[in-house]
Tab-separated table of C-alpha atoms and ligand atoms in Angstrom:
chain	number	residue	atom	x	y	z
A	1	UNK	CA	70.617	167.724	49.651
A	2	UNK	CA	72.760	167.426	46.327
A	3	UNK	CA	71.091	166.431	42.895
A	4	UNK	CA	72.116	163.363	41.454
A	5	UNK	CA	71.106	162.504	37.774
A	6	UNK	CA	71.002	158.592	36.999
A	7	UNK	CA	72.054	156.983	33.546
A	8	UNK	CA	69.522	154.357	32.695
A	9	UNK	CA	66.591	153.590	33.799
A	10	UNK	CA	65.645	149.807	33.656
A	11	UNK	CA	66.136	146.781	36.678
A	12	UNK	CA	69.569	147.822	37.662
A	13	UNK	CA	67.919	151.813	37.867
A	14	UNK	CA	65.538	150.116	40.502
A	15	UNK	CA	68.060	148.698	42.881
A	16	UNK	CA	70.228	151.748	42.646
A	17	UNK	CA	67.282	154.214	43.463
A	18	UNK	CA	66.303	152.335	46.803
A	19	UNK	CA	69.523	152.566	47.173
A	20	UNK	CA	69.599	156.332	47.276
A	21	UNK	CA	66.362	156.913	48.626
A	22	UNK	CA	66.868	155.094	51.588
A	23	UNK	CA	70.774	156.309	51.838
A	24	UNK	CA	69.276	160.384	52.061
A	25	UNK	CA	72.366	161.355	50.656
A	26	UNK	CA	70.992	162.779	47.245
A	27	UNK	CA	67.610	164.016	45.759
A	28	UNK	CA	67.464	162.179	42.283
A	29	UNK	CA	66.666	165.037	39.459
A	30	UNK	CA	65.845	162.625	37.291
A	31	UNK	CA	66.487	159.429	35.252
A	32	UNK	CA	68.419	159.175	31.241
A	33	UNK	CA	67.395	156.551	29.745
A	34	UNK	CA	67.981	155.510	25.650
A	35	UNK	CA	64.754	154.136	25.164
A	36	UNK	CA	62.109	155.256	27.373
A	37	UNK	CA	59.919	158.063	26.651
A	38	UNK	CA	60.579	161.422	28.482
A	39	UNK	CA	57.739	161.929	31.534
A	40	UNK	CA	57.496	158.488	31.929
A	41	UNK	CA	58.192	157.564	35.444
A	42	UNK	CA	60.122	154.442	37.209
A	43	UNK	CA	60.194	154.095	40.955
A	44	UNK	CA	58.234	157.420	41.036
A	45	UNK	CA	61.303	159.049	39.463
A	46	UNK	CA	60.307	161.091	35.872
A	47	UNK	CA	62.627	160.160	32.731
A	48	UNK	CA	64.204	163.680	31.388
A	49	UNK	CA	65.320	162.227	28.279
A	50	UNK	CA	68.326	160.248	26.497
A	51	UNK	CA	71.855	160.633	26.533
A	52	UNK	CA	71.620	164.287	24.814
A	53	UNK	CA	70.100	165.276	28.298
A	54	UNK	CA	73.383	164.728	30.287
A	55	UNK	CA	75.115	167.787	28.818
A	56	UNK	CA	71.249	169.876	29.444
A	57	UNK	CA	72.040	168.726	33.136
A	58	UNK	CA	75.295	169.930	33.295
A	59	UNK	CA	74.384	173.059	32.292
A	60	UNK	CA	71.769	172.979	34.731
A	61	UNK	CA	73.950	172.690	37.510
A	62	UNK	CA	73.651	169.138	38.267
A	63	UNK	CA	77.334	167.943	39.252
A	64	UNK	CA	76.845	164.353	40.297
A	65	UNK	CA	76.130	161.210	38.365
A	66	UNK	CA	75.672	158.014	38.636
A	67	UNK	CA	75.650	154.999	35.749
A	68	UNK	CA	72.747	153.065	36.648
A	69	UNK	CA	72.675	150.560	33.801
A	70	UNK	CA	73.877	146.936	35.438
A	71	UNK	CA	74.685	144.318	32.575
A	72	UNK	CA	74.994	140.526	32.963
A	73	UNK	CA	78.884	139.757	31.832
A	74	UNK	CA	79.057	142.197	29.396
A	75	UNK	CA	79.990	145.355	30.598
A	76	UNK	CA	81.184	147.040	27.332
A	77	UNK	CA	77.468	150.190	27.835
A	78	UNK	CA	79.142	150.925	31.541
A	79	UNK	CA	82.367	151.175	30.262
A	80	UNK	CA	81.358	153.836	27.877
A	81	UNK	CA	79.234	155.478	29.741
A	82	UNK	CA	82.150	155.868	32.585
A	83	UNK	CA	84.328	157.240	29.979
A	84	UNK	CA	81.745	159.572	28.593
A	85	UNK	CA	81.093	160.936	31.995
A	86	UNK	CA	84.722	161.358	33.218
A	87	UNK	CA	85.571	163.294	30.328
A	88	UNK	CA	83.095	165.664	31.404
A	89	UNK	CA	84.825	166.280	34.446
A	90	UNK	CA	81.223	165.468	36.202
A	91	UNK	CA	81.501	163.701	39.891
A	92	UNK	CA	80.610	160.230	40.347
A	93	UNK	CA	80.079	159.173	43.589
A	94	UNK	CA	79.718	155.916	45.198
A	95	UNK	CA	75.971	154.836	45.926
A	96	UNK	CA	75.995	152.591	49.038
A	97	UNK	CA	72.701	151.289	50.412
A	98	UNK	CA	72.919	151.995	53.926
A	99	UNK	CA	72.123	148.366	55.162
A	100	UNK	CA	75.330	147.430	53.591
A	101	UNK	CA	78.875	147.368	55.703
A	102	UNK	CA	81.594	148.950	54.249
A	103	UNK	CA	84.910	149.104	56.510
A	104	UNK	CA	86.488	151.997	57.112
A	105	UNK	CA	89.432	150.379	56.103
A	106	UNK	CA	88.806	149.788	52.950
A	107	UNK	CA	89.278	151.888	49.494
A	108	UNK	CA	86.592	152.553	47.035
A	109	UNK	CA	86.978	154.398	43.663
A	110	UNK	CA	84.649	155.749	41.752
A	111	UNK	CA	80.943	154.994	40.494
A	112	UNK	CA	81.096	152.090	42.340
A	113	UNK	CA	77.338	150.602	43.408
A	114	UNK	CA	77.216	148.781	46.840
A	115	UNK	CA	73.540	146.879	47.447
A	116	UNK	CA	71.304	146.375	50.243
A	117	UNK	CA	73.216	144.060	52.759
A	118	UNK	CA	76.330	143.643	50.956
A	119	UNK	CA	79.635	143.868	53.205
A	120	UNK	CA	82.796	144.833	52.186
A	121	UNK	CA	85.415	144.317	55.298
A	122	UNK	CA	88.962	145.938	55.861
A	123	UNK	CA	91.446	145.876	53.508
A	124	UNK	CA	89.579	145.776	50.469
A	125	UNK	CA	90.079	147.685	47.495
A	126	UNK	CA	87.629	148.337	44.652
A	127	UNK	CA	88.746	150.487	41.433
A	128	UNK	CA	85.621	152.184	39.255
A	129	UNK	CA	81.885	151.425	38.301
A	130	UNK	CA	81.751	148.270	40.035
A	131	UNK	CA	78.901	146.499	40.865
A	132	UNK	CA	78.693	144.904	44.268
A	133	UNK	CA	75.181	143.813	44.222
A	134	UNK	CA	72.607	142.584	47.249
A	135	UNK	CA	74.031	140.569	49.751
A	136	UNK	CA	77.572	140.385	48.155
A	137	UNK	CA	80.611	139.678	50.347
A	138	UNK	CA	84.055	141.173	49.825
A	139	UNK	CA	86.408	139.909	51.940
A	140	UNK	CA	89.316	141.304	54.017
A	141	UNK	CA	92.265	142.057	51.964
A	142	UNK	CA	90.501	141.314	48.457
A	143	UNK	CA	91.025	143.907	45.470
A	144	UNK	CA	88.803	144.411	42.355
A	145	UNK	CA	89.554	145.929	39.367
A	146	UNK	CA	87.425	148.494	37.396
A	147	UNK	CA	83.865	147.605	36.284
A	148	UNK	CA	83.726	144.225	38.518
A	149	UNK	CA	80.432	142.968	38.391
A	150	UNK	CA	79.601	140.804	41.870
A	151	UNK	CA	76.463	139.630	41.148
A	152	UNK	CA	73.427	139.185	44.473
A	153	UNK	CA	75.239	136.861	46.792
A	154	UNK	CA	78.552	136.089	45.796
A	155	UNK	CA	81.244	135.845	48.327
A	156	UNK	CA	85.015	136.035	47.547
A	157	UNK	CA	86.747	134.980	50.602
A	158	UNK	CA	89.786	136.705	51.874
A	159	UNK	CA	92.391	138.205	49.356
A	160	UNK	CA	90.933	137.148	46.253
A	161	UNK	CA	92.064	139.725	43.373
A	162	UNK	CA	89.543	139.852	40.272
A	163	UNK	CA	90.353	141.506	37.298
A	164	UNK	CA	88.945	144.483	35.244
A	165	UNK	CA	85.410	143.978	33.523
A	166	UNK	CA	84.914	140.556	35.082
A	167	UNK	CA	81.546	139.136	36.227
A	168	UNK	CA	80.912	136.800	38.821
A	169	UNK	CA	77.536	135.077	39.068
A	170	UNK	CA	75.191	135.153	41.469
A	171	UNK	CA	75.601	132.993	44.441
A	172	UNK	CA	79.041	132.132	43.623
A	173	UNK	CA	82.155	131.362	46.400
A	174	UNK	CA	85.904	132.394	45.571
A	175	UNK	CA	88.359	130.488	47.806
A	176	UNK	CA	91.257	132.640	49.774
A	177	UNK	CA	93.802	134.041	47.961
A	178	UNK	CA	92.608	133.076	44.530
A	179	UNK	CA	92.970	135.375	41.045
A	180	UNK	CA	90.750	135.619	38.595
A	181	UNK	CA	91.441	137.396	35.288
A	182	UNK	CA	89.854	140.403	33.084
A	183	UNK	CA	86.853	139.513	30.952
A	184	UNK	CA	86.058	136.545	32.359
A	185	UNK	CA	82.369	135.913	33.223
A	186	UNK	CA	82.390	133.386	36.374
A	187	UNK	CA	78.539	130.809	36.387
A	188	UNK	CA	75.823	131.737	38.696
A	189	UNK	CA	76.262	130.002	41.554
A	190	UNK	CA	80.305	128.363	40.980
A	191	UNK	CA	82.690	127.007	43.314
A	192	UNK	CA	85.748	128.345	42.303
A	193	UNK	CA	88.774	126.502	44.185
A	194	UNK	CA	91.501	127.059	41.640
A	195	UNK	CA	93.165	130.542	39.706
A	196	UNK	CA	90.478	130.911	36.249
A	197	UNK	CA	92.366	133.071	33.928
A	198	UNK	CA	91.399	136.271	31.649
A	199	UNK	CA	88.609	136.148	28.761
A	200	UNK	CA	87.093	133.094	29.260
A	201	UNK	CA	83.564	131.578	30.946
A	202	UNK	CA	84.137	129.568	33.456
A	203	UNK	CA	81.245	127.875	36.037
A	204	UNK	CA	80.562	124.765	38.282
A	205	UNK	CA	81.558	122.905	40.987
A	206	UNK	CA	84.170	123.043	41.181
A	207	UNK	CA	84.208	125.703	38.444
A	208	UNK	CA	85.921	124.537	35.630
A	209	UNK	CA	86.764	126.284	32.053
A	210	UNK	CA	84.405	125.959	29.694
A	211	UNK	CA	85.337	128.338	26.502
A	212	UNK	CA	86.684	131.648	25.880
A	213	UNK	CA	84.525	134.831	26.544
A	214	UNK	CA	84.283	136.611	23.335
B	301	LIG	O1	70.098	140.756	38.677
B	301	LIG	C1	70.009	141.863	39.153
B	301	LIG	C2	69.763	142.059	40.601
B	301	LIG	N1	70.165	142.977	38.431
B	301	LIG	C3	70.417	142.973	36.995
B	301	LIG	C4	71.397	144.073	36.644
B	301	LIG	C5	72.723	143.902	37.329
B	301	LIG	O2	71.638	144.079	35.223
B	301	LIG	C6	69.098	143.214	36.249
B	301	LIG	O3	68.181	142.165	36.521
B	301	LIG	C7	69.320	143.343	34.733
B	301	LIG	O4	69.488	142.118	34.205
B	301	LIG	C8	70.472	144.271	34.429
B	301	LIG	O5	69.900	145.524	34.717
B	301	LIG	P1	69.756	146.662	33.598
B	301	LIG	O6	71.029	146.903	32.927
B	301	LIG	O7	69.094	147.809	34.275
B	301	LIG	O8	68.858	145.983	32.490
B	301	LIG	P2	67.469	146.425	31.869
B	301	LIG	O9	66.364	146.237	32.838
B	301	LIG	O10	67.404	145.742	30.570
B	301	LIG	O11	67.602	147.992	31.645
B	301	LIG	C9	68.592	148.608	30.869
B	301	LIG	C10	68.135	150.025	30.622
B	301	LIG	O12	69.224	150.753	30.056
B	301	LIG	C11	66.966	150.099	29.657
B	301	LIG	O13	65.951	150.924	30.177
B	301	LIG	C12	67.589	150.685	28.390
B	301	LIG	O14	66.690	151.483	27.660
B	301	LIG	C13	68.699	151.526	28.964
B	301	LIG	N2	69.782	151.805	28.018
B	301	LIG	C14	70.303	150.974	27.077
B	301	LIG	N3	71.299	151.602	26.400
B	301	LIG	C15	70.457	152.953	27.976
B	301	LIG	C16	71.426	152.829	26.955
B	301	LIG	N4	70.316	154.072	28.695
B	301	LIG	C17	71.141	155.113	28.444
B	301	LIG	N5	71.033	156.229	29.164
B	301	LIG	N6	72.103	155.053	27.470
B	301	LIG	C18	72.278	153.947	26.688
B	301	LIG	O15	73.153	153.939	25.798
């Protein structure tokens, strides 16, 4: 089984190494995390060090990583973190609980986090470091941008397109066929029955613009 090194090591960490335990796919060689103290242990998983250790792993053979920080709207640490990694020429791989459905017809890029029971059907496309947390649904024919964020149990219905960066809270529907821009953080638990555009928070029901995301 390959190693697999995970970048943070807080709630997100959590839900990402059930993911992988139960997925037997890769042995985790350890956690990176900014602030917690090397030897401490999460999930039963030891904490090598900070960010300096990801270049000690590399050198130690590890070739797969995985960013396991999550974020709530603002996904400016994964974004960095993505970059920093790709520039190391290091692979990322998808991590995919292996209750969730993913169609065979659909196209995931890289980094990309699927939870427990989330289903993505045919025809979808996700770009990089997404999140599609627990229970999510992506719908036939939808198409994400890089560093989505679908929070536990939102549902986009079938060919909704959502922008780069974008979050959309938890327990929230998309209608068919709807866009939603970049940088725009969607309310836990919205309606949204009409196009909401880039950099702006929007939330309700029916989910309405409420002020710019800055
Ligand atoms: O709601 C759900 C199901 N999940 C949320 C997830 C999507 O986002 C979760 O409840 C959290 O709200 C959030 O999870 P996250 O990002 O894991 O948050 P937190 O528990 O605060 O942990 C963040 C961890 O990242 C902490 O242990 C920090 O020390 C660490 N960290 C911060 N900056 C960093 C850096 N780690 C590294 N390696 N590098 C950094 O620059």
């Amino acid at each position: 089984m390959e190693d697999i090194v995970l970048i943070g090591a807080g709630g997100h960490a959590k839900s990402v190494i059930e993911a992988v335990v139960s997925g037997n796919n890769f042995r985790i060689y350890g956690l990176i995390d900014a602030n917690l103290k090397p030897g401490e242990k999460v999930c039963g998983l030891e904490v090598i060090g900070d960010d300096s250790c990801i270049d000690k792993a590399i050198t130690r053979g590890i070739k797969s990583f995985f960013i396991a920080v999550g974020s709530i709207g603002k996904p400016d640490l994964r974004v960095r973190l993505f970059e920093m990694l790709k520039q190391r020429g290091v692979e990322l791989p998808n991590i995919i609980h292996p209750s969730a459905v993913v169609s065979r017809f659909s196209v995931l890029g890289k980094g990309n986090f699927v939870g427990a029971k989330a289903v993505i059907n045919a025809g979808a496309v996700t770009g990089n470091n997404c999140i599609i947390n627990t229970s999510s649904v992506i719908e036939h024919d939808c198409e994400l941008s890089d560093f989505v964020h679908l929070a536990c149990g939102a549902v986009l219905s079938g060919g909704v397109r959502i922008g780069a960066r974008t979050h959309i809270g938890a327990g929230s529907c998309v209608s068919n066929s709807l866009e939603i821009g970049s940088n725009t953080i969607i309310g836990s638990g919205s309606v949204v029955t009409e196009n909401i555009p880039g950099g702006c928070i929007a939330f309700g029901n029916p989910c309405k613009l409420v002020r710019k995301n800055e």
